[in-house]
PDB file of C-alpha atoms in Angstrom:
ATOM      1  CA  UNK F  20     -86.395 -67.821 -82.256  1.00 45.00           C
ATOM      2  CA  UNK F  21     -84.423 -70.368 -80.836  1.00 66.00           C
ATOM      3  CA  UNK F  22     -80.280 -70.714 -81.380  1.00 68.00           C
ATOM      4  CA  UNK F  23     -78.745 -73.618 -82.669  1.00 69.00           C
ATOM      5  CA  UNK F  24     -77.467 -76.038 -80.396  1.00 65.00           C
ATOM      6  CA  UNK F  25     -74.063 -75.370 -82.310  1.00 71.00           C
ATOM      7  CA  UNK F  26     -74.716 -71.658 -81.670  1.00 82.00           C
ATOM      8  CA  UNK F  27     -72.288 -69.654 -79.318  1.00 89.00           C
ATOM      9  CA  UNK F  28     -74.285 -68.366 -76.352  1.00 92.00           C
ATOM     10  CA  UNK F  29     -73.901 -64.832 -74.548  1.00 93.00           C
ATOM     11  CA  UNK F  30     -73.718 -64.866 -71.016  1.00 94.00           C
ATOM     12  CA  UNK F  31     -77.002 -63.964 -70.203  1.00 94.00           C
ATOM     13  CA  UNK F  32     -78.430 -66.893 -72.507  1.00 94.00           C
ATOM     14  CA  UNK F  33     -75.852 -69.004 -70.758  1.00 94.00           C
ATOM     15  CA  UNK F  34     -76.918 -68.144 -67.404  1.00 95.00           C
ATOM     16  CA  UNK F  35     -80.788 -68.878 -68.688  1.00 95.00           C
ATOM     17  CA  UNK F  36     -80.067 -71.835 -69.872  1.00 93.00           C
ATOM     18  CA  UNK F  37     -78.400 -73.262 -66.683  1.00 94.00           C
ATOM     19  CA  UNK F  38     -80.473 -71.574 -64.299  1.00 95.00           C
ATOM     20  CA  UNK F  39     -77.698 -69.520 -63.126  1.00 95.00           C
ATOM     21  CA  UNK F  40     -76.974 -66.021 -61.967  1.00 95.00           C
ATOM     22  CA  UNK F  41     -74.674 -64.258 -64.636  1.00 95.00           C
ATOM     23  CA  UNK F  42     -72.309 -62.818 -61.760  1.00 95.00           C
ATOM     24  CA  UNK F  43     -71.762 -67.143 -60.739  1.00 96.00           C
ATOM     25  CA  UNK F  44     -70.444 -67.507 -64.175  1.00 95.00           C
ATOM     26  CA  UNK F  45     -68.189 -64.969 -63.884  1.00 94.00           C
ATOM     27  CA  UNK F  46     -66.803 -65.985 -60.866  1.00 96.00           C
ATOM     28  CA  UNK F  47     -66.490 -69.590 -61.742  1.00 96.00           C
ATOM     29  CA  UNK F  48     -64.557 -68.518 -64.587  1.00 94.00           C
ATOM     30  CA  UNK F  49     -62.117 -67.113 -61.601  1.00 94.00           C
ATOM     31  CA  UNK F  50     -62.012 -70.840 -60.036  1.00 95.00           C
ATOM     32  CA  UNK F  51     -62.319 -72.986 -63.222  1.00 95.00           C
ATOM     33  CA  UNK F  52     -59.442 -72.607 -65.802  1.00 93.00           C
ATOM     34  CA  UNK F  53     -61.080 -74.865 -67.888  1.00 93.00           C
ATOM     35  CA  UNK F  54     -64.197 -72.298 -68.262  1.00 94.00           C
ATOM     36  CA  UNK F  55     -62.694 -70.139 -71.046  1.00 91.00           C
ATOM     37  CA  UNK F  56     -65.336 -68.350 -73.384  1.00 93.00           C
ATOM     38  CA  UNK F  57     -64.339 -66.355 -76.141  1.00 92.00           C
ATOM     39  CA  UNK F  58     -64.098 -62.549 -75.205  1.00 89.00           C
ATOM     40  CA  UNK F  59     -64.857 -60.034 -77.755  1.00 87.00           C
ATOM     41  CA  UNK F  60     -64.735 -56.178 -77.554  1.00 83.00           C
ATOM     42  CA  UNK F  61     -65.922 -54.675 -73.938  1.00 84.00           C
ATOM     43  CA  UNK F  62     -65.456 -58.150 -72.706  1.00 83.00           C
ATOM     44  CA  UNK F  63     -68.502 -59.721 -73.625  1.00 91.00           C
ATOM     45  CA  UNK F  64     -68.392 -63.206 -73.149  1.00 90.00           C
ATOM     46  CA  UNK F  65     -69.603 -65.615 -76.103  1.00 93.00           C
ATOM     47  CA  UNK F  66     -69.903 -69.164 -74.570  1.00 94.00           C
ATOM     48  CA  UNK F  67     -69.193 -72.319 -77.102  1.00 91.00           C
ATOM     49  CA  UNK F  68     -71.552 -75.226 -76.907  1.00 89.00           C
ATOM     50  CA  UNK F  69     -68.761 -77.387 -74.771  1.00 89.00           C
ATOM     51  CA  UNK F  70     -68.511 -74.424 -72.393  1.00 92.00           C
ATOM     52  CA  UNK F  71     -72.071 -74.532 -71.583  1.00 93.00           C
ATOM     53  CA  UNK F  72     -71.828 -78.520 -71.244  1.00 91.00           C
ATOM     54  CA  UNK F  73     -68.954 -78.395 -68.859  1.00 93.00           C
ATOM     55  CA  UNK F  74     -70.761 -75.589 -66.593  1.00 96.00           C
ATOM     56  CA  UNK F  75     -73.635 -77.674 -66.592  1.00 94.00           C
ATOM     57  CA  UNK F  76     -71.409 -80.971 -65.363  1.00 92.00           C
ATOM     58  CA  UNK F  77     -69.640 -78.061 -62.782  1.00 95.00           C
ATOM     59  CA  UNK F  78     -73.098 -76.867 -61.563  1.00 95.00           C
ATOM     60  CA  UNK F  79     -73.955 -80.515 -61.149  1.00 91.00           C
ATOM     61  CA  UNK F  80     -71.472 -81.292 -59.156  1.00 90.00           C
ATOM     62  CA  UNK F  81     -71.742 -78.384 -56.698  1.00 93.00           C
ATOM     63  CA  UNK F  82     -75.144 -78.097 -56.713  1.00 92.00           C
ATOM     64  CA  UNK F  83     -76.711 -81.629 -56.805  1.00 87.00           C
ATOM     65  CA  UNK F  84     -73.853 -83.592 -55.725  1.00 85.00           C
ATOM     66  CA  UNK F  85     -72.496 -81.501 -52.567  1.00 88.00           C
ATOM     67  CA  UNK F  86     -69.262 -80.814 -53.780  1.00 89.00           C
ATOM     68  CA  UNK F  87     -67.245 -77.978 -52.895  1.00 92.00           C
ATOM     69  CA  UNK F  88     -65.226 -75.686 -55.288  1.00 94.00           C
ATOM     70  CA  UNK F  89     -62.039 -77.281 -54.533  1.00 93.00           C
ATOM     71  CA  UNK F  90     -63.520 -81.017 -54.811  1.00 90.00           C
ATOM     72  CA  UNK F  91     -64.820 -79.593 -58.331  1.00 92.00           C
ATOM     73  CA  UNK F  92     -61.098 -78.430 -59.018  1.00 93.00           C
ATOM     74  CA  UNK F  93     -59.750 -82.131 -58.027  1.00 90.00           C
ATOM     75  CA  UNK F  94     -62.033 -83.490 -60.312  1.00 87.00           C
ATOM     76  CA  UNK F  95     -61.175 -81.544 -63.443  1.00 89.00           C
ATOM     77  CA  UNK F  96     -57.550 -81.925 -62.793  1.00 88.00           C
ATOM     78  CA  UNK F  97     -57.849 -85.719 -62.265  1.00 82.00           C
ATOM     79  CA  UNK F  98     -60.685 -86.827 -64.527  1.00 79.00           C
ATOM     80  CA  UNK F  99     -60.743 -84.192 -67.216  1.00 83.00           C
ATOM     81  CA  UNK F 100     -63.468 -81.790 -68.340  1.00 87.00           C
ATOM     82  CA  UNK F 101     -65.151 -84.808 -70.418  1.00 82.00           C
ATOM     83  CA  UNK F 102     -65.770 -86.402 -67.258  1.00 80.00           C
ATOM     84  CA  UNK F 103     -67.175 -83.672 -65.943  1.00 85.00           C
ATOM     85  CA  UNK F 104     -69.633 -82.992 -69.387  1.00 85.00           C
ATOM     86  CA  UNK F 105     -70.830 -86.240 -69.003  1.00 82.00           C
ATOM     87  CA  UNK F 106     -71.691 -86.401 -65.327  1.00 82.00           C
ATOM     88  CA  UNK F 107     -73.641 -82.890 -66.202  1.00 82.00           C
ATOM     89  CA  UNK F 108     -75.184 -84.935 -68.981  1.00 80.00           C
ATOM     90  CA  UNK F 109     -76.268 -88.012 -66.357  1.00 76.00           C
ATOM     91  CA  UNK F 110     -73.529 -89.978 -67.576  1.00 67.00           C
ATOM     92  CA  UNK F 111     -70.784 -90.894 -65.975  1.00 56.00           C
ATOM     93  CA  UNK F 112     -67.488 -91.569 -67.454  1.00 50.00           C
ATOM     94  CA  UNK F 113     -67.174 -94.980 -65.369  1.00 57.00           C
ATOM     95  CA  UNK F 114     -69.972 -96.227 -67.960  1.00 62.00           C
ATOM     96  CA  UNK F 115     -67.652 -94.869 -70.890  1.00 52.00           C
ATOM     97  CA  UNK F 116     -64.191 -95.807 -69.567  1.00 59.00           C
ATOM     98  CA  UNK F 117     -64.239 -99.467 -68.925  1.00 60.00           C
ATOM     99  CA  UNK F 118     -65.365 -99.525 -72.977  1.00 52.00           C
ATOM    100  CA  UNK F 119     -62.169 -97.594 -73.781  1.00 54.00           C
ATOM    101  CA  UNK F 120     -59.581 -99.550 -71.629  1.00 60.00           C
ATOM    102  CA  UNK F 121     -61.162-102.782 -72.949  1.00 59.00           C
ATOM    103  CA  UNK F 122     -60.809-101.562 -76.492  1.00 54.00           C
ATOM    104  CA  UNK F 123     -57.178-100.112 -75.602  1.00 57.00           C
ATOM    105  CA  UNK F 124     -56.089-103.279 -74.525  1.00 63.00           C
ATOM    106  CA  UNK F 125     -58.033-105.398 -76.874  1.00 60.00           C
ATOM    107  CA  UNK F 126     -56.448-103.350 -79.884  1.00 58.00           C
ATOM    108  CA  UNK F 127     -59.714-103.218 -80.978  1.00 52.00           C
ATOM    109  CA  UNK F 128     -60.759-100.063 -83.646  1.00 56.00           C
ATOM    110  CA  UNK F 129     -64.303-100.304 -83.774  1.00 54.00           C
ATOM    111  CA  UNK F 130     -64.804-100.428 -79.589  1.00 54.00           C
ATOM    112  CA  UNK F 131     -62.708 -97.663 -79.523  1.00 54.00           C
ATOM    113  CA  UNK F 132     -65.067 -95.429 -82.278  1.00 56.00           C
ATOM    114  CA  UNK F 133     -67.697 -96.998 -80.163  1.00 55.00           C
ATOM    115  CA  UNK F 134     -66.395 -95.454 -77.041  1.00 56.00           C
ATOM    116  CA  UNK F 135     -65.249 -92.099 -78.440  1.00 56.00           C
ATOM    117  CA  UNK F 136     -68.771 -91.881 -79.531  1.00 55.00           C
ATOM    118  CA  UNK F 137     -70.659 -92.338 -76.640  1.00 54.00           C
ATOM    119  CA  UNK F 138     -68.044 -89.763 -74.933  1.00 54.00           C
ATOM    120  CA  UNK F 139     -68.769 -87.190 -77.637  1.00 53.00           C
ATOM    121  CA  UNK F 140     -72.588 -87.478 -78.989  1.00 53.00           C
ATOM    122  CA  UNK F 141     -72.844 -84.155 -79.828  1.00 55.00           C
ATOM    123  CA  UNK F 142     -70.228 -84.271 -82.272  1.00 57.00           C
ATOM    124  CA  UNK F 143     -71.408 -85.261 -86.374  1.00 65.00           C
ATOM    125  CA  UNK F 144     -69.576 -88.077 -88.202  1.00 67.00           C
ATOM    126  CA  UNK F 145     -66.940 -86.081 -89.493  1.00 74.00           C
ATOM    127  CA  UNK F 146     -65.667 -84.747 -86.074  1.00 70.00           C
ATOM    128  CA  UNK F 147     -66.524 -88.229 -84.544  1.00 65.00           C
ATOM    129  CA  UNK F 148     -63.896 -89.445 -87.291  1.00 69.00           C
ATOM    130  CA  UNK F 149     -61.220 -86.886 -86.483  1.00 74.00           C
ATOM    131  CA  UNK F 150     -61.384 -87.664 -82.899  1.00 69.00           C
ATOM    132  CA  UNK F 151     -60.928 -91.686 -83.457  1.00 69.00           C
ATOM    133  CA  UNK F 152     -58.012 -90.336 -85.576  1.00 72.00           C
ATOM    134  CA  UNK F 153     -56.131 -88.734 -82.834  1.00 76.00           C
ATOM    135  CA  UNK F 154     -57.221 -91.113 -80.457  1.00 73.00           C
ATOM    136  CA  UNK F 155     -55.812 -93.955 -82.224  1.00 74.00           C
ATOM    137  CA  UNK F 156     -52.389 -91.801 -82.531  1.00 79.00           C
ATOM    138  CA  UNK F 157     -52.547 -91.271 -78.704  1.00 78.00           C
ATOM    139  CA  UNK F 158     -52.766 -94.890 -78.158  1.00 77.00           C
ATOM    140  CA  UNK F 159     -49.791 -95.348 -80.778  1.00 80.00           C
ATOM    141  CA  UNK F 160     -47.861 -92.681 -78.481  1.00 82.00           C
ATOM    142  CA  UNK F 161     -48.523 -94.209 -75.429  1.00 79.00           C
ATOM    143  CA  UNK F 162     -47.483 -98.084 -77.123  1.00 80.00           C
ATOM    144  CA  UNK F 163     -44.379 -96.372 -78.055  1.00 86.00           C
ATOM    145  CA  UNK F 164     -43.494 -94.631 -74.803  1.00 86.00           C
ATOM    146  CA  UNK F 165     -44.405 -98.110 -72.818  1.00 83.00           C
ATOM    147  CA  UNK F 166     -41.696 -99.402 -75.326  1.00 84.00           C
ATOM    148  CA  UNK F 167     -39.127 -97.107 -74.431  1.00 86.00           C
ATOM    149  CA  UNK F 168     -39.704 -97.131 -70.745  1.00 85.00           C
ATOM    150  CA  UNK F 169     -39.042-101.003 -71.286  1.00 82.00           C
ATOM    151  CA  UNK F 170     -35.680-100.402 -72.014  1.00 74.00           C
TER     152      UNK F 170
END
């Protein structure tokens, strides 16, 4: 019986899904601080769906794109985990970021929500609405900071 896409994965399930040995996942935890599976008694690891998506992106960058660990660390630092997840899903945020920036510049709420949905298609409608609310709040904070810097 297959698990739900929203279910947590053990290290063996995550390793099998990603076609990687378990020791590689444990090693990556030491190199990428954004990989933080839940740990239960005895050190058992449970990976959230987002963890597996991030691991898939890291795997793609390392194995398919030829980046070094330092290169992927830099990408995670500069672009963030969402970018790495999008790359792992076969999409680049270069497709999504221009939409977010255009919507932000135009102040278009509908376009912002669409960009948020594209950035996180696995979320249900309620979660996307929450994400859109947070995005609006962050944009308002950004505007306030920009105004404060002008004075």
